[in-house]
Amino acid sequence: MSPRRRIGRVLLALTTMVGVVTGAPPATAATTPALRFAHPLSQALYGNAYAAALDNLVRVNTLGYDSRYNKSGLMDPATGFVRAGGGYQQPWTRDASINSWNAASQLTPAVARNTLWAVVDKDSAGALRVQQDDQQWDQVIWLTAAWNHYLVTGDQPFLDNAYQAARNTLAIRERAGTAGFNATYGLFTGASFFNDGIAGYPAPPADATESVSTGSMPWPGVASGMYLSTNAVYHAAYLNAANMAERLGRAGEAAGYRTRAAALKTAINRYFWNAQTGLYNYQLLADGTPGAYQEGTGLAFALLFDIASPAQAQSVMSRARLMTWGMPDTFPHWDRYSEAQPGRHNAIVWPLVQGLWAKAVARQGNQTLFAGEVTRLAKLANNNSGYWEIYNGSTGVVDGGYQRLGDTVKFHWGSEPDQTWSATAFLDMVHTGLFGLRYTDRGLAFAPNLPAGWGDVTLQNLRYREADLTITLRGAGTTIGSVKVDGQPSRAEIPATLKGAHTVEITLTGAAAGDRDGDGVADAQDRCSDIGGPVAGCPSPARLDAEDARNTGGVKTNVNHTGYSGRAFVDGLWAEGASSSFTVHRSSSGQGTGSVTLRYANGNSDTRTMTMSVDGRAVRQVSFPKVADSWDAWGTVTFDGVPVSGSDPVVTFSYGSGDNGRINLDWLSYSGA
């Protein structure tokens, strides 16, 4: 977290106390989409993750209008905006841009428009500009989000004003003395797109004790250095400014922006491409020293914004290093960090980065990489009651990582819950990855990416301009075999002028006949062919780790006690509504009974109770006797006569209205027919 974000949290606490955050209730879409998989296990994994992401964006993080953010004068007082997430009440420029680009422009366009205008102000002459602060990368990513918003909505008045803000903002950045243009290299200087904390940088430009600052820009080497992701974002900004100018009939201005984009692309490939590693370098210091490290957002942007050639893109996808739980922010561990103490922005997993990587590899048609990243994020969300800010890349545990704070070196930061851009990352994986939504001036095109083993899937009630769409994907692969719109053969696109309710059915072919989980069963025939994280295929019911259960209501992974098995245990079963659900993969599909054993910790002074349910039907209240005074001690308890049916019954332990809960869970074991 940068100093700005840290101060923002203090302001949030103060404004909440005195009641400053007021305004009209947030406006939401009349209907929200629903994702439905024919395969029940796909529905349990991806469908539940999608529903949680929708709830995060539309209900949890869409706030009412707040006049403090209307410095542009363009916000609608009758409409809300999207905040950055739990702990961050503000929209923030970068968050507002990413969340609109990822999902809000599609799902709640009026709210997205307000959110984009919430981070725009005016100069002394009244000219629109993206708000000016010490984080220049925030400003230019706004242009990509603004162009995307126009493509999604066709909002011409928005485009008129957006181009003014874009043109003025780029002019400011080009003239800037700090984090401006370095003519020697033809590149922009200043911190990398995502790494506003010094933990995101090796030494140099950092040092072993992070002695200068927690933030990145106070470090001279960062401020004068050049970074892959930031220059890729500028390249996209120039292209999107050109797109806006062309749409507004300003051909000369468009040509100028395209010329600058081309020059920047050339410079990026000249100074960042590393033929030896087959990847783009992360940094270039002002003295010409290269940094052959991996930057997740930078690699994603190089693919997304067509900076990489087809051959370079293939090399990046084959050589990029992933951690167990996904694409890390930067990699490998800097010397001052380690597996035991990962940096807050180093060798650690942020869902935002995962989402950008998934978006990039899906557009390249790499189904294996796409499927893996989607599955990992779905599991992280399902295992931890929703979308957190940061996860440990090796264990998948909620973990904010280490970074200096004040005078404390290697301060262990927290990971905030309900992070909007973590949720919109998954929404984007579904929309532009799985269903392949592609927005153009003419309409909405489709380039789906359905992995084998996931099963047929339908996205219902997706609003596109004045059309209400139900989109169904059948088969598997990336090659479109046939398309039907309202039952009639069609091209893989619909016009922007389409109105009313319509169905789109797409049949796909060409899925690789792989075995992603390595269990000897081809993906297309595999009962549990998901990938990502340490759990693949159908785990044995004899040992189902709680960290791999579907955990809701605040239940999350943790490692702050000893003696647990696996990669973690779960805590958070502390309030009514909290639950852990275990899918038991039986060899039989008929009705039967079994025994369930749970390993748990209870350091309370008395026996605690929970409600046991099977497939959503309450069976009985169950008890967990005290184990010891220490939460590091674990015990087991067995419950017999548990009724089950079907191949994959779901056994849930929840904190119900008559329970007192407050236990930790390690694993569940099932035995029986």
Tab-separated table of C-alpha atoms in Angstrom, residues 131-518:
chain	number	residue	atom	x	y	z
A	131	GLN	CA	-6.709	14.080	-11.470
A	132	GLN	CA	-3.088	14.929	-10.742
A	133	ASP	CA	-1.239	13.267	-7.890
A	134	ASP	CA	2.066	11.518	-7.276
A	135	GLN	CA	1.075	8.347	-9.097
A	136	GLN	CA	1.397	9.044	-12.809
A	137	TRP	CA	0.558	5.481	-13.875
A	138	ASP	CA	-2.956	6.034	-12.520
A	139	GLN	CA	-3.537	8.810	-15.011
A	140	VAL	CA	-2.750	7.094	-18.290
A	141	ILE	CA	-4.557	3.801	-17.633
A	142	TRP	CA	-7.719	5.920	-17.476
A	143	LEU	CA	-7.546	6.414	-21.256
A	144	THR	CA	-7.821	2.683	-21.919
A	145	ALA	CA	-10.794	2.425	-19.578
A	146	ALA	CA	-12.471	5.455	-21.153
A	147	TRP	CA	-12.162	4.117	-24.703
A	148	ASN	CA	-13.462	0.743	-23.580
A	149	HIS	CA	-16.427	2.443	-21.909
A	150	TYR	CA	-17.328	4.135	-25.160
A	151	LEU	CA	-17.064	0.883	-27.111
A	152	VAL	CA	-19.296	-0.905	-24.610
A	153	THR	CA	-21.922	1.820	-24.335
A	154	GLY	CA	-21.721	3.958	-27.489
A	155	ASP	CA	-22.040	7.014	-25.208
A	156	GLN	CA	-21.120	9.888	-27.532
A	157	PRO	CA	-21.330	12.730	-24.958
A	158	PHE	CA	-19.016	10.724	-22.733
A	159	LEU	CA	-16.544	10.321	-25.604
A	160	ASP	CA	-16.524	14.049	-26.322
A	161	ASN	CA	-15.489	14.879	-22.770
A	162	ALA	CA	-13.236	11.846	-22.400
A	163	TYR	CA	-11.127	12.913	-25.351
A	164	GLN	CA	-10.617	16.341	-23.817
A	165	ALA	CA	-9.445	14.747	-20.583
A	166	ALA	CA	-7.245	12.274	-22.470
A	167	ARG	CA	-5.564	14.862	-24.661
A	168	ASN	CA	-4.882	17.215	-21.756
A	169	THR	CA	-3.590	14.440	-19.517
A	170	LEU	CA	-1.153	13.119	-22.104
A	171	ALA	CA	0.156	16.640	-22.700
A	172	ILE	CA	0.756	17.059	-18.964
A	173	ARG	CA	2.637	13.780	-18.744
A	174	GLU	CA	4.769	14.515	-21.802
A	175	ARG	CA	5.898	17.839	-20.268
A	176	ALA	CA	6.423	16.505	-16.742
A	177	GLY	CA	9.856	16.936	-15.200
A	178	THR	CA	9.351	13.953	-12.896
A	179	ALA	CA	7.872	10.742	-14.281
A	180	GLY	CA	7.915	12.261	-17.740
A	181	PHE	CA	9.468	11.448	-21.100
A	182	ASN	CA	13.140	10.478	-21.407
A	183	ALA	CA	14.137	11.486	-24.934
A	184	THR	CA	17.423	9.559	-24.731
A	185	TYR	CA	15.626	6.239	-24.607
A	186	GLY	CA	12.267	7.278	-26.063
A	187	LEU	CA	10.587	5.906	-22.922
A	188	PHE	CA	8.568	7.253	-20.010
A	189	THR	CA	10.121	7.316	-16.568
A	190	GLY	CA	8.571	6.718	-13.175
A	191	ALA	CA	7.283	3.818	-11.131
A	192	SER	CA	5.849	0.696	-12.695
A	193	PHE	CA	2.114	0.491	-13.290
A	194	PHE	CA	1.283	-1.702	-10.316
A	195	ASN	CA	4.153	-1.273	-7.861
A	196	ASP	CA	3.384	1.782	-5.777
A	197	GLY	CA	5.293	0.168	-2.881
A	198	ILE	CA	9.064	-0.248	-2.705
A	199	ALA	CA	8.692	-4.000	-2.128
A	200	GLY	CA	8.055	-4.220	-5.869
A	201	TYR	CA	11.628	-3.234	-6.758
A	202	PRO	CA	14.969	-5.051	-6.564
A	203	ALA	CA	18.100	-3.423	-5.189
A	204	PRO	CA	18.972	-1.220	-6.948
A	205	PRO	CA	16.945	0.986	-7.142
A	206	ALA	CA	15.854	-0.135	-3.638
A	207	ASP	CA	18.262	-1.095	-0.860
A	208	ALA	CA	18.352	-3.989	1.571
A	209	THR	CA	16.527	-2.096	4.346
A	210	GLU	CA	14.111	-0.049	2.220
A	211	SER	CA	15.546	2.939	4.048
A	212	VAL	CA	14.163	5.809	1.982
A	213	SER	CA	10.410	5.229	1.902
A	214	THR	CA	7.577	2.711	1.858
A	215	GLY	CA	6.342	4.226	-1.380
A	216	SER	CA	8.143	3.926	-4.696
A	217	MET	CA	8.347	7.421	-6.170
A	218	PRO	CA	10.452	8.970	-3.348
A	219	TRP	CA	13.254	6.659	-4.472
A	220	PRO	CA	15.384	8.533	-7.062
A	221	GLY	CA	16.192	5.360	-8.970
A	222	VAL	CA	12.505	4.506	-9.323
A	223	ALA	CA	11.469	8.021	-10.322
A	224	SER	CA	14.129	8.197	-13.024
A	225	GLY	CA	13.917	4.533	-14.008
A	226	MET	CA	11.834	3.093	-16.833
A	227	TYR	CA	9.481	0.150	-16.402
A	228	LEU	CA	7.848	-2.248	-18.821
A	229	SER	CA	4.256	-1.971	-17.620
A	230	THR	CA	4.205	1.820	-17.424
A	231	ASN	CA	5.532	2.209	-20.952
A	232	ALA	CA	3.067	-0.391	-22.211
A	233	VAL	CA	0.242	1.592	-20.601
A	234	TYR	CA	1.457	4.774	-22.325
A	235	HIS	CA	1.552	2.911	-25.637
A	236	ALA	CA	-2.077	1.878	-25.143
A	237	ALA	CA	-2.977	5.402	-24.075
A	238	TYR	CA	-1.635	6.834	-27.331
A	239	LEU	CA	-3.515	4.237	-29.373
A	240	ASN	CA	-6.756	4.895	-27.526
A	241	ALA	CA	-6.334	8.657	-27.797
A	242	ALA	CA	-5.955	8.061	-31.543
A	243	ASN	CA	-9.103	5.945	-31.554
A	244	MET	CA	-11.026	8.703	-29.800
A	245	ALA	CA	-9.708	11.355	-32.147
A	246	GLU	CA	-10.636	9.324	-35.230
A	247	ARG	CA	-14.138	8.725	-33.913
A	248	LEU	CA	-14.506	12.464	-33.380
A	249	GLY	CA	-13.268	13.298	-36.894
A	250	ARG	CA	-9.842	14.633	-35.854
A	251	ALA	CA	-7.696	12.692	-38.288
A	252	GLY	CA	-4.584	14.835	-37.883
A	253	GLU	CA	-4.512	14.447	-34.114
A	254	ALA	CA	-5.140	10.731	-34.451
A	255	ALA	CA	-2.181	10.355	-36.805
A	256	GLY	CA	0.066	12.144	-34.323
A	257	TYR	CA	-0.901	9.821	-31.511
A	258	ARG	CA	-0.386	6.748	-33.671
A	259	THR	CA	3.086	7.953	-34.610
A	260	ARG	CA	3.985	8.363	-30.935
A	261	ALA	CA	2.525	4.934	-30.138
A	262	ALA	CA	4.631	3.320	-32.859
A	263	ALA	CA	7.806	5.016	-31.639
A	264	LEU	CA	7.131	3.911	-28.075
A	265	LYS	CA	6.498	0.338	-29.188
A	266	THR	CA	9.839	0.345	-30.987
A	267	ALA	CA	11.614	1.656	-27.900
A	268	ILE	CA	9.951	-0.922	-25.636
A	269	ASN	CA	11.095	-3.744	-27.879
A	270	ARG	CA	14.563	-2.289	-28.210
A	271	TYR	CA	15.252	-1.737	-24.523
A	272	PHE	CA	13.088	-4.296	-22.720
A	273	TRP	CA	13.053	-7.398	-24.920
A	274	ASN	CA	15.583	-9.951	-23.702
A	275	ALA	CA	16.408	-12.541	-26.353
A	276	GLN	CA	18.308	-14.679	-23.844
A	277	THR	CA	15.385	-15.128	-21.447
A	278	GLY	CA	12.699	-14.972	-24.139
A	279	LEU	CA	10.846	-12.444	-21.953
A	280	TYR	CA	10.611	-8.694	-21.543
A	281	ASN	CA	12.800	-7.238	-18.804
A	282	TYR	CA	11.095	-5.461	-15.935
A	283	GLN	CA	13.228	-2.346	-15.576
A	284	LEU	CA	15.785	-0.090	-17.204
A	285	LEU	CA	17.612	2.269	-14.852
A	286	ALA	CA	18.533	5.759	-15.979
A	287	ASP	CA	22.195	4.790	-16.393
A	288	GLY	CA	21.213	2.060	-18.852
A	289	THR	CA	21.403	-0.861	-16.427
A	290	PRO	CA	18.773	-3.457	-17.402
A	291	GLY	CA	16.751	-5.506	-14.926
A	292	ALA	CA	16.049	-9.008	-16.220
A	293	TYR	CA	13.215	-9.719	-13.830
A	294	GLN	CA	9.635	-10.759	-14.508
A	295	GLU	CA	6.747	-8.309	-14.103
A	296	GLY	CA	3.281	-9.853	-14.370
A	297	THR	CA	1.383	-6.764	-15.497
A	298	GLY	CA	4.129	-5.793	-17.903
A	299	LEU	CA	4.068	-9.162	-19.653
A	300	ALA	CA	0.272	-9.104	-19.764
A	301	PHE	CA	0.219	-5.611	-21.284
A	302	ALA	CA	2.878	-6.528	-23.857
A	303	LEU	CA	0.531	-9.248	-25.108
A	304	LEU	CA	-2.719	-7.315	-24.693
A	305	PHE	CA	-1.570	-4.146	-26.436
A	306	ASP	CA	0.169	-5.912	-29.353
A	307	ILE	CA	3.630	-4.756	-28.342
A	308	ALA	CA	4.912	-8.324	-28.645
A	309	SER	CA	5.125	-9.920	-32.068
A	310	PRO	CA	3.423	-13.308	-32.480
A	311	ALA	CA	6.758	-15.047	-31.929
A	312	GLN	CA	7.530	-12.935	-28.870
A	313	ALA	CA	4.066	-13.599	-27.465
A	314	GLN	CA	4.552	-17.354	-27.806
A	315	SER	CA	7.924	-17.075	-26.108
A	316	VAL	CA	6.472	-15.055	-23.215
A	317	MET	CA	3.660	-17.546	-22.650
A	318	SER	CA	6.007	-20.529	-22.697
A	319	ARG	CA	8.718	-19.015	-20.495
A	320	ALA	CA	6.868	-16.865	-17.954
A	321	ARG	CA	7.112	-18.284	-14.431
A	322	LEU	CA	3.906	-18.908	-12.514
A	323	MET	CA	3.670	-19.583	-8.803
A	324	THR	CA	1.469	-22.352	-7.415
A	325	TRP	CA	-1.440	-19.929	-7.131
A	326	GLY	CA	-0.925	-17.894	-10.266
A	327	MET	CA	0.974	-15.155	-12.022
A	328	PRO	CA	2.986	-13.200	-9.409
A	329	ASP	CA	3.382	-9.444	-9.352
A	330	THR	CA	7.182	-9.462	-9.743
A	331	PHE	CA	9.499	-12.466	-9.726
A	332	PRO	CA	11.694	-13.983	-8.321
A	333	HIS	CA	12.026	-13.119	-4.627
A	334	TRP	CA	14.324	-10.150	-4.127
A	335	ASP	CA	17.303	-10.902	-1.868
A	336	ARG	CA	15.627	-9.190	1.097
A	337	TYR	CA	12.525	-11.420	0.855
A	338	SER	CA	11.891	-15.160	0.855
A	339	GLU	CA	9.250	-17.883	0.748
A	340	ALA	CA	8.757	-17.358	4.469
A	341	GLN	CA	8.523	-13.573	4.104
A	342	PRO	CA	7.365	-12.644	0.585
A	343	GLY	CA	7.392	-8.998	-0.423
A	344	ARG	CA	4.095	-7.159	-0.646
A	345	HIS	CA	4.739	-6.557	-4.344
A	346	ASN	CA	7.206	-9.366	-5.006
A	347	ALA	CA	6.631	-13.088	-5.641
A	348	ILE	CA	3.105	-12.823	-4.313
A	349	VAL	CA	-0.283	-13.095	-6.036
A	350	TRP	CA	-2.629	-10.167	-6.569
A	351	PRO	CA	-5.870	-11.197	-8.366
A	352	LEU	CA	-5.686	-8.014	-10.444
A	353	VAL	CA	-2.442	-9.277	-11.994
A	354	GLN	CA	-3.957	-12.736	-12.494
A	355	GLY	CA	-6.892	-11.161	-14.307
A	356	LEU	CA	-4.737	-9.154	-16.698
A	357	TRP	CA	-2.617	-12.210	-17.452
A	358	ALA	CA	-5.724	-14.322	-18.090
A	359	LYS	CA	-7.126	-11.610	-20.370
A	360	ALA	CA	-3.866	-11.559	-22.295
A	361	VAL	CA	-3.401	-15.309	-22.773
A	362	ALA	CA	-7.074	-15.789	-23.676
A	363	ARG	CA	-6.682	-13.280	-26.493
A	364	GLN	CA	-3.645	-15.256	-27.636
A	365	GLY	CA	-5.765	-18.436	-27.671
A	366	ASN	CA	-3.702	-20.205	-25.006
A	367	GLN	CA	-6.427	-22.284	-23.415
A	368	THR	CA	-4.208	-24.082	-20.901
A	369	LEU	CA	-2.808	-20.903	-19.359
A	370	PHE	CA	-6.239	-19.285	-19.386
A	371	ALA	CA	-7.957	-22.245	-17.728
A	372	GLY	CA	-5.298	-22.460	-15.053
A	373	GLU	CA	-5.508	-18.814	-14.023
A	374	VAL	CA	-9.323	-18.783	-13.958
A	375	THR	CA	-9.399	-21.936	-11.856
A	376	ARG	CA	-6.837	-20.656	-9.390
A	377	LEU	CA	-8.679	-17.400	-8.789
A	378	ALA	CA	-12.018	-19.216	-8.482
A	379	LYS	CA	-10.498	-21.468	-5.842
A	380	LEU	CA	-8.936	-18.549	-3.980
A	381	ALA	CA	-12.316	-16.809	-3.861
A	382	ASN	CA	-14.286	-19.902	-2.907
A	383	ASN	CA	-11.786	-20.953	-0.246
A	384	ASN	CA	-11.692	-17.526	1.421
A	385	SER	CA	-15.221	-16.088	1.509
A	386	GLY	CA	-14.675	-13.933	-1.538
A	387	TYR	CA	-12.058	-11.695	-3.079
A	388	TRP	CA	-9.147	-10.485	-0.988
A	389	GLU	CA	-6.421	-8.073	-1.948
A	390	ILE	CA	-3.371	-10.373	-1.886
A	391	TYR	CA	-2.612	-14.072	-1.466
A	392	ASN	CA	0.567	-15.996	-0.758
A	393	GLY	CA	1.718	-17.322	-4.124
A	394	SER	CA	2.899	-20.659	-2.747
A	395	THR	CA	0.184	-21.521	-0.205
A	396	GLY	CA	-2.841	-19.536	-1.386
A	397	VAL	CA	-3.311	-18.183	2.142
A	398	VAL	CA	-4.632	-14.634	2.557
A	399	ASP	CA	-1.403	-12.684	3.079
A	400	GLY	CA	-0.505	-9.017	2.656
A	401	GLY	CA	3.203	-9.667	2.373
A	402	TYR	CA	6.129	-7.730	3.817
A	403	GLN	CA	7.256	-4.179	3.171
A	404	ARG	CA	8.722	-1.360	5.199
A	405	LEU	CA	6.255	0.794	7.155
A	406	GLY	CA	7.622	3.882	8.855
A	407	ASP	CA	10.682	2.786	10.788
A	408	THR	CA	9.707	-0.887	10.735
A	409	VAL	CA	11.616	-2.913	8.179
A	410	LYS	CA	9.780	-5.994	6.877
A	411	PHE	CA	6.487	-4.977	8.391
A	412	HIS	CA	3.876	-7.688	7.792
A	413	TRP	CA	0.976	-5.973	6.050
A	414	GLY	CA	-2.626	-7.070	6.045
A	415	SER	CA	-4.638	-8.148	3.015
A	416	GLU	CA	-7.926	-6.273	2.738
A	417	PRO	CA	-11.219	-8.127	2.089
A	418	ASP	CA	-13.808	-7.316	-0.583
A	419	GLN	CA	-11.342	-5.891	-3.086
A	420	THR	CA	-13.210	-4.649	-6.129
A	421	TRP	CA	-10.481	-5.145	-8.687
A	422	SER	CA	-9.956	-8.698	-7.449
A	423	ALA	CA	-13.631	-9.422	-8.111
A	424	THR	CA	-13.768	-7.604	-11.438
A	425	ALA	CA	-10.691	-9.575	-12.506
A	426	PHE	CA	-12.777	-12.739	-12.287
A	427	LEU	CA	-15.781	-11.129	-13.975
A	428	ASP	CA	-13.517	-10.157	-16.849
A	429	MET	CA	-12.129	-13.695	-17.040
A	430	VAL	CA	-15.689	-14.877	-17.661
A	431	HIS	CA	-16.832	-12.081	-19.970
A	432	THR	CA	-13.853	-11.423	-22.258
A	433	GLY	CA	-12.079	-14.735	-21.680
A	434	LEU	CA	-14.605	-17.557	-21.421
A	435	PHE	CA	-17.313	-15.915	-23.560
A	436	GLY	CA	-14.847	-13.875	-25.599
A	437	LEU	CA	-16.808	-10.621	-25.646
A	438	ARG	CA	-15.154	-8.158	-28.046
A	439	TYR	CA	-16.491	-4.617	-28.272
A	440	THR	CA	-16.241	-2.652	-31.507
A	441	ASP	CA	-17.801	0.458	-32.996
A	442	ARG	CA	-20.111	-1.807	-34.994
A	443	GLY	CA	-21.293	-4.070	-32.202
A	444	LEU	CA	-20.423	-7.009	-30.006
A	445	ALA	CA	-18.320	-9.872	-31.402
A	446	PHE	CA	-17.540	-13.226	-29.794
A	447	ALA	CA	-14.249	-15.148	-29.538
A	448	PRO	CA	-15.002	-17.726	-26.802
A	449	ASN	CA	-12.519	-19.898	-24.977
A	450	LEU	CA	-14.202	-22.923	-23.339
A	451	PRO	CA	-11.786	-25.531	-21.927
A	452	ALA	CA	-12.561	-29.223	-22.212
A	453	GLY	CA	-14.099	-30.694	-19.094
A	454	TRP	CA	-15.879	-27.527	-17.997
A	455	GLY	CA	-19.109	-28.467	-19.779
A	456	ASP	CA	-21.671	-26.324	-21.583
A	457	VAL	CA	-22.277	-22.936	-20.027
A	458	THR	CA	-24.855	-20.144	-20.297
A	459	LEU	CA	-24.606	-16.483	-19.356
A	460	GLN	CA	-28.123	-15.166	-18.809
A	461	ASN	CA	-29.392	-11.594	-18.642
A	462	LEU	CA	-26.287	-9.923	-19.977
A	463	ARG	CA	-27.208	-6.376	-20.913
A	464	TYR	CA	-25.464	-4.918	-23.956
A	465	ARG	CA	-26.661	-1.409	-24.801
A	466	GLU	CA	-30.387	-1.930	-25.477
A	467	ALA	CA	-30.225	-5.706	-25.868
A	468	ASP	CA	-30.733	-8.367	-23.191
A	469	LEU	CA	-28.648	-11.397	-24.142
A	470	THR	CA	-28.614	-15.051	-23.155
A	471	ILE	CA	-25.391	-16.565	-24.480
A	472	THR	CA	-24.778	-20.321	-24.493
A	473	LEU	CA	-21.482	-22.059	-25.265
A	474	ARG	CA	-21.463	-25.731	-26.231
A	475	GLY	CA	-18.608	-28.146	-26.886
A	476	ALA	CA	-15.082	-27.028	-26.052
A	477	GLY	CA	-12.210	-25.160	-27.657
A	478	THR	CA	-11.548	-21.822	-29.306
A	479	THR	CA	-12.728	-22.585	-32.849
A	480	ILE	CA	-16.292	-21.548	-33.599
A	481	GLY	CA	-18.159	-24.336	-35.392
A	482	SER	CA	-21.515	-22.616	-35.607
A	483	VAL	CA	-23.416	-19.605	-34.302
A	484	LYS	CA	-27.151	-19.112	-33.959
A	485	VAL	CA	-28.870	-15.903	-32.943
A	486	ASP	CA	-32.504	-16.480	-31.979
A	487	GLY	CA	-32.233	-19.944	-33.522
A	488	GLN	CA	-31.025	-18.720	-36.914
A	489	PRO	CA	-27.509	-19.192	-38.340
A	490	SER	CA	-25.452	-16.061	-37.868
A	491	ARG	CA	-21.990	-14.582	-37.764
A	492	ALA	CA	-20.232	-14.433	-34.386
A	493	GLU	CA	-21.375	-10.897	-33.664
A	494	ILE	CA	-24.447	-8.795	-33.049
A	495	PRO	CA	-24.990	-5.194	-34.156
A	496	ALA	CA	-24.803	-2.314	-31.700
A	497	THR	CA	-28.364	-1.375	-32.711
A	498	LEU	CA	-29.905	-4.642	-31.487
A	499	LYS	CA	-32.741	-4.181	-28.997
A	500	GLY	CA	-34.769	-6.467	-26.751
A	501	ALA	CA	-34.225	-10.053	-25.594
A	502	HIS	CA	-32.150	-12.382	-27.783
A	503	THR	CA	-30.368	-15.718	-27.553
A	504	VAL	CA	-26.901	-16.490	-28.878
A	505	GLU	CA	-25.772	-20.124	-29.170
A	506	ILE	CA	-22.167	-20.877	-30.065
A	507	THR	CA	-20.754	-24.354	-30.656
A	508	LEU	CA	-17.001	-24.683	-30.195
A	509	THR	CA	-14.467	-27.221	-31.413
A	510	GLY	CA	-10.729	-27.719	-31.290
A	511	ALA	CA	-10.134	-28.209	-27.571
A	512	ALA	CA	-6.823	-29.873	-26.889
A	513	ALA	CA	-7.239	-33.529	-25.879
A	514	GLY	CA	-5.146	-32.993	-22.780
A	515	ASP	CA	-5.038	-34.249	-19.223
A	516	ARG	CA	-4.557	-31.052	-17.269
A	517	ASP	CA	-4.703	-32.637	-13.826
A	518	GLY	CA	-2.545	-35.610	-14.771
